[in-house]
Tab-separated table of C-alpha atoms in Angstrom:
chain	number	residue	atom	x	y	z
A	1	MET	CA	-38.203	50.586	49.679
A	2	THR	CA	-34.704	51.363	48.839
A	3	ILE	CA	-31.427	50.082	50.603
A	4	GLY	CA	-31.117	53.327	52.371
A	5	ARG	CA	-34.535	53.385	53.614
A	6	MET	CA	-34.071	50.028	55.116
A	7	LYS	CA	-30.933	51.224	56.840
A	8	ILE	CA	-32.900	54.294	58.232
A	9	GLU	CA	-35.948	52.276	59.251
A	10	ALA	CA	-33.527	50.017	61.157
A	11	LEU	CA	-31.956	52.865	62.827
A	12	LYS	CA	-35.348	54.195	63.996
A	13	LEU	CA	-36.213	50.867	65.489
A	14	MET	CA	-33.038	50.662	67.346
A	15	PHE	CA	-32.140	54.242	68.434
A	16	LEU	CA	-33.275	57.387	66.260
A	17	ASN	CA	-37.015	56.935	66.903
A	18	ALA	CA	-37.888	60.642	67.787
A	19	ARG	CA	-37.701	62.170	64.196
A	20	ASP	CA	-37.565	61.068	60.530
A	21	ILE	CA	-34.128	60.666	58.806
A	22	HIS	CA	-33.347	61.312	55.144
A	23	GLU	CA	-31.132	59.017	53.172
A	24	ASP	CA	-28.708	61.961	52.507
A	25	GLU	CA	-27.961	61.908	56.535
A	26	LEU	CA	-26.716	58.249	56.252
A	27	THR	CA	-23.073	59.550	55.274
A	28	SER	CA	-22.657	61.712	58.549
A	29	LEU	CA	-24.435	58.963	60.757
A	30	GLY	CA	-21.918	56.387	59.177
A	31	ALA	CA	-19.282	58.599	60.715
A	32	ASP	CA	-20.754	58.758	64.132
A	33	GLN	CA	-18.906	56.475	66.309
A	34	ASN	CA	-22.446	55.605	67.990
A	35	TYR	CA	-23.997	54.410	64.639
A	36	SER	CA	-20.911	53.761	62.474
A	37	ASP	CA	-20.549	49.864	63.322
A	38	TYR	CA	-24.285	49.431	62.973
A	39	LEU	CA	-24.420	51.153	59.486
A	40	ALA	CA	-21.304	49.188	58.345
A	41	SER	CA	-22.964	45.782	59.316
A	42	MET	CA	-26.215	46.427	57.689
A	43	PRO	CA	-25.319	45.614	54.142
A	44	GLY	CA	-24.479	42.180	55.106
A	45	CYS	CA	-27.882	41.898	57.227
A	46	ILE	CA	-29.757	43.013	54.199
A	47	HIS	CA	-28.151	40.482	52.006
A	48	ARG	CA	-28.915	37.602	54.477
A	49	ALA	CA	-32.639	38.972	54.774
A	50	LEU	CA	-32.914	38.879	50.839
A	51	GLN	CA	-31.322	35.347	50.436
A	52	ASP	CA	-33.677	33.927	53.420
A	53	MET	CA	-36.708	34.957	51.198
A	54	VAL	CA	-34.877	33.633	47.975
A	55	LEU	CA	-34.268	30.221	49.897
A	56	ARG	CA	-37.797	30.145	51.332
A	57	LYS	CA	-39.414	30.608	47.633
A	58	ILE	CA	-41.843	32.842	48.704
A	59	LEU	CA	-41.005	35.801	46.392
A	60	PRO	CA	-43.444	36.261	43.137
A	61	LYS	CA	-42.508	33.721	40.487
A	62	LYS	CA	-41.516	34.697	37.059
A	63	VAL	CA	-42.094	33.331	33.635
A	64	TYR	CA	-39.831	32.500	30.694
A	65	VAL	CA	-40.959	31.539	27.293
A	66	ILE	CA	-38.709	29.151	25.610
A	67	ASP	CA	-37.379	30.009	22.284
A	68	PRO	CA	-36.491	26.451	20.963
A	69	TYR	CA	-34.235	28.049	18.382
A	70	ALA	CA	-32.111	29.996	20.659
A	71	ASP	CA	-32.529	28.718	24.127
A	72	GLY	CA	-30.895	25.213	23.801
A	73	GLU	CA	-30.281	22.193	21.610
A	74	TRP	CA	-32.362	19.358	20.005
A	75	VAL	CA	-31.614	15.926	21.570
A	76	ASP	CA	-32.948	12.489	20.702
A	77	GLY	CA	-36.456	12.545	21.945
A	78	GLY	CA	-36.881	16.149	22.978
A	79	PHE	CA	-35.214	19.587	23.485
A	80	ALA	CA	-32.470	20.520	25.945
A	81	PHE	CA	-33.206	24.139	27.487
A	82	ASP	CA	-30.213	25.846	28.970
A	83	THR	CA	-31.282	27.462	32.045
A	84	SER	CA	-28.595	29.815	32.146
A	85	ARG	CA	-30.443	31.767	29.509
A	86	ILE	CA	-32.544	32.906	32.563
A	87	ALA	CA	-30.231	35.280	34.454
A	88	ASP	CA	-32.322	35.830	37.574
A	89	LEU	CA	-33.306	31.942	37.883
A	90	HIS	CA	-32.929	30.444	41.464
A	91	ASP	CA	-35.007	27.310	40.737
A	92	VAL	CA	-37.558	25.892	38.383
A	93	ALA	CA	-40.978	25.609	39.685
A	94	ARG	CA	-42.948	24.160	36.804
A	95	ILE	CA	-42.703	24.122	33.072
A	96	VAL	CA	-46.175	24.372	31.305
A	97	LYS	CA	-47.339	23.948	27.819
A	98	HIS	CA	-49.519	26.537	26.316
A	99	GLY	CA	-51.577	26.426	22.990
A	100	SER	CA	-53.771	28.921	20.905
A	101	ARG	CA	-56.328	28.355	23.483
A	102	GLY	CA	-54.126	28.764	26.515
A	103	TYR	CA	-52.833	26.447	29.269
A	104	VAL	CA	-52.766	22.856	27.983
A	105	GLU	CA	-50.750	20.717	30.626
A	106	ASP	CA	-47.738	20.600	33.091
A	107	VAL	CA	-44.679	19.040	31.236
A	108	GLY	CA	-42.332	16.626	32.934
A	109	TYR	CA	-38.597	17.095	32.520
A	110	ASP	CA	-35.297	15.922	33.774
A	111	ARG	CA	-32.418	18.231	34.925
A	112	GLU	CA	-28.654	17.427	34.102
A	113	GLY	CA	-26.747	20.378	35.712
A	114	THR	CA	-27.734	23.664	33.910
A	115	ARG	CA	-29.790	21.808	31.370
A	116	ILE	CA	-33.415	20.685	31.640
A	117	LEU	CA	-34.535	17.827	29.056
A	118	ILE	CA	-38.140	18.303	27.819
A	119	PHE	CA	-39.117	15.082	26.044
A	120	GLY	CA	-41.587	14.972	23.166
A	121	TYR	CA	-40.947	18.825	22.693
A	122	ASP	CA	-43.867	20.106	20.095
A	123	THR	CA	-42.830	23.416	18.370
A	124	ALA	CA	-46.544	23.833	17.777
A	125	TYR	CA	-46.958	24.886	21.246
A	126	GLU	CA	-45.490	27.380	23.544
A	127	TYR	CA	-43.423	26.004	26.559
A	128	ARG	CA	-43.064	28.322	29.551
A	129	VAL	CA	-40.663	28.055	32.499
A	130	ILE	CA	-42.312	29.248	35.810
A	131	TYR	CA	-39.347	29.851	38.095
A	132	ASP	CA	-38.234	31.023	41.701
A	133	VAL	CA	-36.184	34.042	41.242
A	134	ALA	CA	-32.737	34.919	42.495
A	135	LEU	CA	-31.781	38.356	43.842
A	136	PRO	CA	-28.374	40.258	43.508
A	137	ALA	CA	-25.912	40.273	46.412
A	138	VAL	CA	-26.066	43.293	48.522
A	139	ASP	CA	-22.777	44.685	49.930
A	140	GLN	CA	-20.944	47.584	51.056
A	141	ALA	CA	-20.546	48.909	47.368
A	142	THR	CA	-24.465	48.713	46.827
A	143	PRO	CA	-25.749	52.162	46.505
A	144	ASN	CA	-28.461	53.412	48.925
A	145	ASP	CA	-30.987	54.316	46.222
A	146	MET	CA	-30.794	50.635	45.091
A	147	GLN	CA	-34.377	49.107	45.240
A	148	PRO	CA	-34.398	45.285	45.561
A	149	ASP	CA	-37.184	43.778	43.247
A	150	ILE	CA	-39.393	42.501	46.102
A	151	PRO	CA	-42.901	43.070	47.236
A	152	GLU	CA	-43.413	45.963	49.678
A	153	PRO	CA	-44.832	43.761	52.318
A	154	LEU	CA	-41.488	42.016	52.705
A	155	ALA	CA	-39.265	44.882	52.089
A	156	VAL	CA	-40.784	46.579	55.201
A	157	VAL	CA	-39.856	43.704	57.585
A	158	ILE	CA	-36.269	43.717	56.726
A	159	PRO	CA	-35.394	46.431	59.213
A	160	TYR	CA	-36.684	44.024	61.763
A	161	PHE	CA	-34.390	41.330	60.486
A	162	ILE	CA	-31.484	43.865	60.738
A	163	LYS	CA	-32.322	44.826	64.395
A	164	ALA	CA	-32.711	41.086	65.482
A	165	GLU	CA	-29.130	40.353	64.196
A	166	LEU	CA	-27.422	43.513	65.262
A	167	PHE	CA	-29.082	44.140	68.762
A	168	THR	CA	-26.729	41.961	70.834
A	169	SER	CA	-27.438	39.949	73.967
A	170	ASP	CA	-25.011	42.000	76.061
A	171	THR	CA	-28.055	43.422	78.107
A	172	PRO	CA	-31.217	41.583	78.828
A	173	SER	CA	-33.372	44.414	77.288
A	174	ASN	CA	-31.545	44.282	74.104
A	175	ALA	CA	-31.736	40.295	73.891
A	176	ALA	CA	-35.461	40.648	74.584
A	177	GLU	CA	-35.719	43.487	71.863
A	178	ALA	CA	-33.955	41.305	69.322
A	179	GLU	CA	-36.048	38.365	69.744
A	180	ARG	CA	-39.258	40.457	69.203
A	181	ALA	CA	-37.791	41.925	66.039
A	182	ARG	CA	-36.985	38.440	64.701
A	183	GLY	CA	-40.557	37.051	65.863
A	184	LEU	CA	-41.986	39.941	64.010
A	185	TYR	CA	-40.034	39.283	60.948
A	186	GLU	CA	-41.020	35.551	61.074
A	187	THR	CA	-44.545	36.210	61.397
A	188	ALA	CA	-44.593	38.821	58.524
A	189	LEU	CA	-42.958	35.986	56.172
A	190	ALA	CA	-45.364	33.324	57.493
A	191	ARG	CA	-48.237	35.576	56.772
A	192	TYR	CA	-47.198	36.532	53.347
A	193	ALA	CA	-46.417	32.719	52.252
A	194	GLN	CA	-49.969	31.763	53.218
A	195	ASP	CA	-51.563	34.506	51.047
A	196	PRO	CA	-53.455	32.811	48.068
A	197	PRO	CA	-50.904	32.444	44.812
A	198	SER	CA	-53.438	34.443	42.867
A	199	SER	CA	-52.891	37.657	45.359
A	200	ARG	CA	-48.963	37.631	44.476
A	201	ARG	CA	-49.307	36.581	40.770
A	202	VAL	CA	-49.803	40.233	39.600
A	203	ARG	CA	-46.182	40.569	39.899
A	204	ILE	CA	-45.124	37.725	37.556
A	205	LYS	CA	-42.993	39.173	34.738
A	206	THR	CA	-43.000	37.522	31.409
A	207	VAL	CA	-39.454	37.172	29.702
A	208	PHE	CA	-39.325	36.227	26.278
A	209	GLY	CA	-36.727	33.902	24.809
A	210	GLY	CA	-33.402	35.413	23.727
A	211	TRP	CA	-33.468	37.744	26.627
């Protein structure tokens, strides 16, 4: 789902539910005093929703294969991996060692700033960093056709997050609608987080060393 479609679905949840809206209408709706303030606030809402998902660590994890000749330096007793090599890293979940027959074991490590110290590193094996992803910021300059790299079941509930944030409590009905929208968002995220990991692993992307 694109940023523009998230805005449209939020508008439909709040006001314009009688017809479909095309993304090319967002410019004219942004000039309408009935909707301009809401649309101007939506990029910030979308950004907060995406960062909420990042912090909850519910997005599909990715895998980075360490290149010991390009991704860090050798130190006494092991290898210091430079995590800045992973452009979309939020946090390291695990490091695993693989051999010719597949998985061998999880590997212990120490962290020092942006470095991960892997002791006893053996170049006969492949070391894979399984990590939680970060997402780029969304702001007023973000184009409407940009599509955040998140699963569709999470993308479709962001309009509820927007509605919950933008529907103020100046009337009892708006406050109730905002509370209900937030509840739907929280329920959807909780259900997604409870899914077996294997159901989300299909989206894991392997990024090889040197990227």
